[in-house]
Amino acid sequence: LTRVATFWASFNQISGEIPTQFGKLLNIEELELQYNRLTGTLPSEFGNMESIEFLSTEFNGITGPIPPQLFSVNLAAMRILYLNNNELTGPVPENYGTSPRLKDLWLNDNQLTGTLPIIAEGEFLFLEELLVQNNDLTGVVDESVCLIRNNTIPGGNLGVFHADCQPPEGGGAPQIQCSCCTACF
């Protein structure tokens, strides 16, 4: 199995925890586990999948924190990471901007907390979509995130940025204060 390049198991009502053995698939490029009944946590061993380009665990019942290993520079090929619509908790990892080629990062519809971390100069150079809405994130979106928007100078590629920056219906302050979101929820 170490030579597997693509593993699609979507829409199969698979239940149970994600096996840590996926981390041994060093040649895997696509791992699609979305729309199942998976539970447990995201294996930190995913950080060993050096060839991974597309990882999707969206629409499951996965709990716990997002392993920082998913944003390791070892995963230099990662372009798409869909972790949305689960029950992930805790903060967004501080190193989330270190994925060198990441294009789409969907973290929406979880139970993530804290403030969106600062992005260092030279990070998220290729990011086009960042979805963090429908979480429990709070605070002010740092200017470093706004600087990678595709409408700034020098700018970046970020064209879609969704967050919980809409004031509540009954009035009051929004969960997140954001001057550069493309859509507020």
Protein backbone atom coordinates (compact mmCIF):
# COMPACT_ATOMS: atom_id res chain seq x y z
CA LEU A 1 0.00 0.00 0.00
CA THR A 2 2.93 2.41 0.30
CA ARG A 3 2.66 3.09 -3.46
CA VAL A 4 -0.97 4.25 -3.33
CA ALA A 5 -1.30 7.66 -5.00
CA THR A 6 -5.07 8.21 -4.74
CA PHE A 7 -7.51 6.98 -2.11
CA TRP A 8 -11.16 7.97 -2.56
CA ALA A 9 -13.63 6.74 0.05
CA SER A 10 -16.18 9.55 -0.08
CA PHE A 11 -19.96 9.17 0.33
CA ASN A 12 -19.70 5.65 1.74
CA GLN A 13 -21.07 6.07 5.28
CA ILE A 14 -17.78 4.72 6.64
CA SER A 15 -17.71 4.94 10.43
CA GLY A 16 -14.97 4.77 13.02
CA GLU A 17 -11.69 6.59 13.44
CA ILE A 18 -9.27 7.53 10.66
CA PRO A 19 -6.43 4.99 10.74
CA THR A 20 -3.03 6.46 11.62
CA GLN A 21 -1.55 4.13 8.98
CA PHE A 22 -2.49 6.70 6.32
CA GLY A 23 0.62 8.52 7.51
CA LYS A 24 2.71 5.71 6.06
CA LEU A 25 1.44 6.41 2.54
CA LEU A 26 4.38 8.57 1.51
CA ASN A 27 3.36 8.62 -2.17
CA ILE A 28 -0.29 9.47 -1.67
CA GLU A 29 -1.37 12.62 -3.53
CA GLU A 30 -5.13 12.58 -2.91
CA LEU A 31 -6.93 11.38 0.21
CA GLU A 32 -10.66 11.96 0.07
CA LEU A 33 -12.67 10.84 3.09
CA GLN A 34 -15.48 13.40 2.94
CA TYR A 35 -19.17 12.73 3.56
CA ASN A 36 -18.82 9.71 5.81
CA ARG A 37 -19.42 9.06 9.51
CA LEU A 38 -15.83 9.25 10.64
CA THR A 39 -15.14 10.15 14.27
CA GLY A 40 -12.12 10.56 16.51
CA THR A 41 -9.31 12.99 15.86
CA LEU A 42 -7.25 13.89 12.81
CA PRO A 43 -4.09 11.77 12.97
CA SER A 44 -0.92 13.79 13.43
CA GLU A 45 0.65 11.12 11.18
CA PHE A 46 -0.96 12.94 8.24
CA GLY A 47 2.09 15.18 8.55
CA ASN A 48 4.18 12.34 7.11
CA MET A 49 2.35 12.24 3.77
CA GLU A 50 4.99 14.22 1.90
CA SER A 51 3.34 13.88 -1.54
CA ILE A 52 -0.19 14.86 -0.46
CA GLU A 53 -1.78 17.54 -2.64
CA PHE A 54 -5.46 17.19 -1.76
CA LEU A 55 -6.78 16.15 1.66
CA SER A 56 -10.50 16.23 2.43
CA THR A 57 -12.20 15.07 5.62
CA GLU A 58 -15.16 17.44 5.32
CA PHE A 59 -18.67 16.51 6.49
CA ASN A 60 -17.79 13.92 9.13
CA GLY A 61 -17.86 13.92 12.94
CA ILE A 62 -14.15 14.44 13.53
CA THR A 63 -13.33 16.04 16.89
CA GLY A 64 -10.34 17.49 18.69
CA PRO A 65 -7.71 19.98 17.60
CA ILE A 66 -6.22 20.44 14.16
CA PRO A 67 -2.75 18.87 14.25
CA PRO A 68 -0.07 21.47 13.44
CA GLN A 69 1.66 18.75 11.39
CA LEU A 70 -0.94 19.39 8.65
CA PHE A 71 0.76 22.73 7.99
CA SER A 72 4.33 21.44 8.06
CA VAL A 73 6.78 22.52 5.40
CA ASN A 74 7.22 18.75 4.87
CA LEU A 75 3.85 18.84 3.12
CA ALA A 76 5.16 21.14 0.40
CA ALA A 77 2.84 19.68 -2.24
CA MET A 78 -0.40 20.35 -0.30
CA ARG A 79 -2.70 22.56 -2.35
CA ILE A 80 -6.16 21.82 -0.97
CA LEU A 81 -7.12 21.12 2.65
CA TYR A 82 -10.82 20.71 3.44
CA LEU A 83 -11.51 20.14 7.15
CA ASN A 84 -14.88 21.89 7.20
CA ASN A 85 -18.16 20.66 8.66
CA ASN A 86 -16.76 18.56 11.46
CA GLU A 87 -16.56 19.14 15.21
CA LEU A 88 -12.95 20.31 15.40
CA THR A 89 -12.07 22.30 18.51
CA GLY A 90 -9.26 24.48 19.82
CA PRO A 91 -7.33 27.22 18.07
CA VAL A 92 -6.20 27.36 14.46
CA PRO A 93 -2.55 26.19 14.64
CA GLU A 94 -0.06 29.05 14.83
CA ASN A 95 1.86 27.57 11.88
CA TYR A 96 -1.15 27.45 9.54
CA GLY A 97 0.53 29.88 7.13
CA THR A 98 3.64 27.74 6.60
CA SER A 99 2.10 25.47 3.95
CA PRO A 100 4.11 26.67 0.97
CA ARG A 101 1.67 25.84 -1.87
CA LEU A 102 -1.70 25.79 -0.08
CA LYS A 103 -4.40 27.23 -2.33
CA ASP A 104 -7.67 26.37 -0.52
CA LEU A 105 -8.09 26.12 3.27
CA TRP A 106 -11.62 25.37 4.44
CA LEU A 107 -11.99 25.31 8.24
CA ASN A 108 -15.59 26.53 8.36
CA ASP A 109 -18.43 24.97 10.34
CA ASN A 110 -16.44 23.56 13.23
CA GLN A 111 -16.01 24.68 16.84
CA LEU A 112 -12.62 26.37 16.52
CA THR A 113 -11.78 28.99 19.15
CA GLY A 114 -9.33 31.82 19.69
CA THR A 115 -8.11 34.38 17.20
CA LEU A 116 -6.94 33.72 13.67
CA PRO A 117 -3.11 33.64 13.89
CA ILE A 118 -0.86 36.20 12.26
CA ILE A 119 0.61 35.31 8.88
CA ALA A 120 4.33 35.99 8.52
CA GLU A 121 5.70 37.67 5.44
CA GLY A 122 6.21 35.12 2.68
CA GLU A 123 3.47 32.78 3.94
CA PHE A 124 0.28 31.83 2.09
CA LEU A 125 1.71 33.07 -1.20
CA PHE A 126 -0.71 30.94 -3.22
CA LEU A 127 -3.77 30.96 -0.92
CA GLU A 128 -6.96 31.77 -2.86
CA GLU A 129 -9.70 30.64 -0.45
CA LEU A 130 -9.79 30.88 3.36
CA LEU A 131 -13.09 29.87 4.97
CA VAL A 132 -13.36 30.18 8.76
CA GLN A 133 -17.02 31.12 9.24
CA ASN A 134 -19.40 29.34 11.61
CA ASN A 135 -16.82 28.68 14.31
CA ASP A 136 -16.26 30.23 17.72
CA LEU A 137 -13.33 32.37 16.60
CA THR A 138 -13.19 35.87 18.10
CA GLY A 139 -11.12 39.03 18.00
CA VAL A 140 -9.66 41.14 15.25
CA VAL A 141 -8.34 39.67 12.01
CA ASP A 142 -4.72 40.77 11.83
CA GLU A 143 -3.64 43.05 9.01
CA SER A 144 -1.24 40.32 7.88
CA VAL A 145 -4.24 38.34 6.61
CA CYS A 146 -5.61 41.37 4.78
CA LEU A 147 -2.26 41.92 3.05
CA ILE A 148 -2.55 38.62 1.17
CA ARG A 149 -5.89 39.65 -0.37
CA ASN A 150 -5.86 39.92 -4.14
CA ASN A 151 -7.08 43.54 -4.00
CA THR A 152 -4.11 44.97 -2.09
CA ILE A 153 -0.70 46.24 -3.17
CA PRO A 154 1.54 44.30 -3.48
CA GLY A 155 -1.14 41.81 -2.52
CA GLY A 156 -1.54 38.12 -2.82
CA ASN A 157 -4.00 35.70 -4.33
CA LEU A 158 -6.63 35.53 -1.58
CA GLY A 159 -9.93 36.26 -3.30
CA VAL A 160 -12.37 34.43 -1.00
CA PHE A 161 -12.20 35.07 2.74
CA HIS A 162 -15.29 34.18 4.81
CA ALA A 163 -15.56 34.82 8.56
CA ASP A 164 -18.11 35.51 11.31
CA CYS A 165 -17.88 39.28 10.93
CA GLN A 166 -21.61 40.01 10.61
CA PRO A 167 -23.12 41.71 13.68
CA PRO A 168 -25.74 39.53 15.43
CA GLU A 169 -29.38 40.10 14.48
CA GLY A 170 -30.21 41.48 17.93
CA GLY A 171 -27.39 44.01 17.71
CA GLY A 172 -23.96 44.12 19.26
CA ALA A 173 -20.47 43.48 18.00
CA PRO A 174 -19.64 40.71 15.54
CA GLN A 175 -17.61 37.70 16.71
CA ILE A 176 -14.75 38.76 14.46
CA GLN A 177 -13.74 42.22 13.38
CA CYS A 178 -12.48 42.04 9.84
CA SER A 179 -11.71 44.82 7.38
CA CYS A 180 -10.94 42.52 4.46
CA CYS A 181 -13.42 39.64 4.50
CA THR A 182 -15.21 38.99 1.22
CA ALA A 183 -18.30 37.63 3.00
CA CYS A 184 -19.49 37.98 6.58
CA PHE A 185 -21.73 35.46 8.31
